[in-house]
Amino acid sequence: MWGKKDPTREVRAGIEATYSRLLRYCLVLTGKKDLADDLAQAACLRALEKAELFQSGTHFDRWIFRLTHNLWINDLRKQAIRRGAGISPIEEVDLPDTRPDQEVNILGQQVLTQIMALPEAQRSTVLLVYGEGYSYRDAADILDIPVGTVMSRLAGARTKLAQHFGD
């Protein structure tokens, strides 16, 4: 039909455009590259299965990030892996950095190591707001929490990071 958009085509295009960001978000959620790959693939599959639920003209990245977060939370509940499984040291995860300044790369690695040491709720909130640039409201919508909770998580994360790096 002329003029009618194919939701599956839109979702495929959205996945293609946001996959690297989605994979980074999955890595922050899971803490392990293999789990991040699995979660990203599951999120893409779910997005394609639920393509008709995506509202054309809205922000695809917010939609798939929320879908991914819900998948992760459901997986945590099903498998009870949050306690005891541990998180891979960030040094073991290959995160390409295209910036040329080695000192900036070292500092970035140190900051990311400390972010990965935060509790999962703070970790994902920090990535969405500071890493992906979402507003507090958008992050709250993605995580399905009140804006005040986003602010509280960020304040707690900033306090912990400031303790490590100094004010």
mmCIF file of C-alpha atoms in Angstrom, residues 2-58:
data_model
loop_
_atom_site.group_PDB
_atom_site.id
_atom_site.type_symbol
_atom_site.label_atom_id
_atom_site.label_comp_id
_atom_site.label_asym_id
_atom_site.label_seq_id
_atom_site.Cartn_x
_atom_site.Cartn_y
_atom_site.Cartn_z
ATOM 1 C CA TRP A 2 1.146 3.493 -0.770
ATOM 2 C CA GLY A 3 1.859 5.763 2.176
ATOM 3 C CA LYS A 4 1.692 3.067 4.831
ATOM 4 C CA LYS A 5 4.967 2.316 6.581
ATOM 5 C CA ASP A 6 6.117 -1.228 7.140
ATOM 6 C CA PRO A 7 6.821 -1.534 10.891
ATOM 7 C CA THR A 8 9.238 -4.430 10.412
ATOM 8 C CA ARG A 9 11.270 -2.417 7.918
ATOM 9 C CA GLU A 10 11.377 0.544 10.316
ATOM 10 C CA VAL A 11 12.490 -1.681 13.196
ATOM 11 C CA ARG A 12 15.207 -3.298 11.065
ATOM 12 C CA ALA A 13 16.499 0.146 10.090
ATOM 13 C CA GLY A 14 16.377 1.226 13.736
ATOM 14 C CA ILE A 15 18.331 -1.829 14.847
ATOM 15 C CA GLU A 16 20.962 -1.173 12.210
ATOM 16 C CA ALA A 17 21.323 2.460 13.267
ATOM 17 C CA THR A 18 21.499 1.832 17.035
ATOM 18 C CA TYR A 19 23.121 -1.589 17.374
ATOM 19 C CA SER A 20 26.519 -0.390 18.634
ATOM 20 C CA ARG A 21 24.811 1.756 21.302
ATOM 21 C CA LEU A 22 22.516 -1.128 22.200
ATOM 22 C CA LEU A 23 25.476 -3.465 22.602
ATOM 23 C CA ARG A 24 27.236 -0.948 24.858
ATOM 24 C CA TYR A 25 24.069 -0.651 26.975
ATOM 25 C CA CYS A 26 23.837 -4.441 27.204
ATOM 26 C CA LEU A 27 27.469 -4.617 28.316
ATOM 27 C CA VAL A 28 26.789 -2.143 31.104
ATOM 28 C CA LEU A 29 23.709 -4.093 32.193
ATOM 29 C CA THR A 30 25.311 -7.530 32.138
ATOM 30 C CA GLY A 31 28.957 -6.791 32.867
ATOM 31 C CA LYS A 32 30.076 -9.610 30.567
ATOM 32 C CA LYS A 33 30.641 -9.524 26.833
ATOM 33 C CA ASP A 34 29.065 -12.900 26.076
ATOM 34 C CA LEU A 35 25.950 -12.048 28.103
ATOM 35 C CA ALA A 36 25.819 -8.629 26.446
ATOM 36 C CA ASP A 37 25.915 -10.242 22.997
ATOM 37 C CA ASP A 38 23.113 -12.618 23.977
ATOM 38 C CA LEU A 39 21.001 -9.826 25.458
ATOM 39 C CA ALA A 40 21.487 -7.594 22.402
ATOM 40 C CA GLN A 41 20.487 -10.427 20.081
ATOM 41 C CA ALA A 42 17.450 -11.237 22.220
ATOM 42 C CA ALA A 43 16.458 -7.574 22.209
ATOM 43 C CA CYS A 44 16.746 -7.369 18.418
ATOM 44 C CA LEU A 45 14.703 -10.532 18.007
ATOM 45 C CA ARG A 46 12.048 -9.264 20.419
ATOM 46 C CA ALA A 47 11.970 -5.902 18.619
ATOM 47 C CA LEU A 48 11.354 -7.649 15.305
ATOM 48 C CA GLU A 49 8.669 -9.859 16.858
ATOM 49 C CA LYS A 50 6.969 -6.804 18.373
ATOM 50 C CA ALA A 51 7.566 -4.458 15.421
ATOM 51 C CA GLU A 52 3.886 -3.612 15.167
ATOM 52 C CA LEU A 53 4.061 -2.100 18.676
ATOM 53 C CA PHE A 54 6.676 0.459 17.638
ATOM 54 C CA GLN A 55 5.037 3.793 16.957
ATOM 55 C CA SER A 56 6.394 5.301 13.784
ATOM 56 C CA GLY A 57 7.857 8.741 14.287
ATOM 57 C CA THR A 58 8.917 8.127 17.885
#
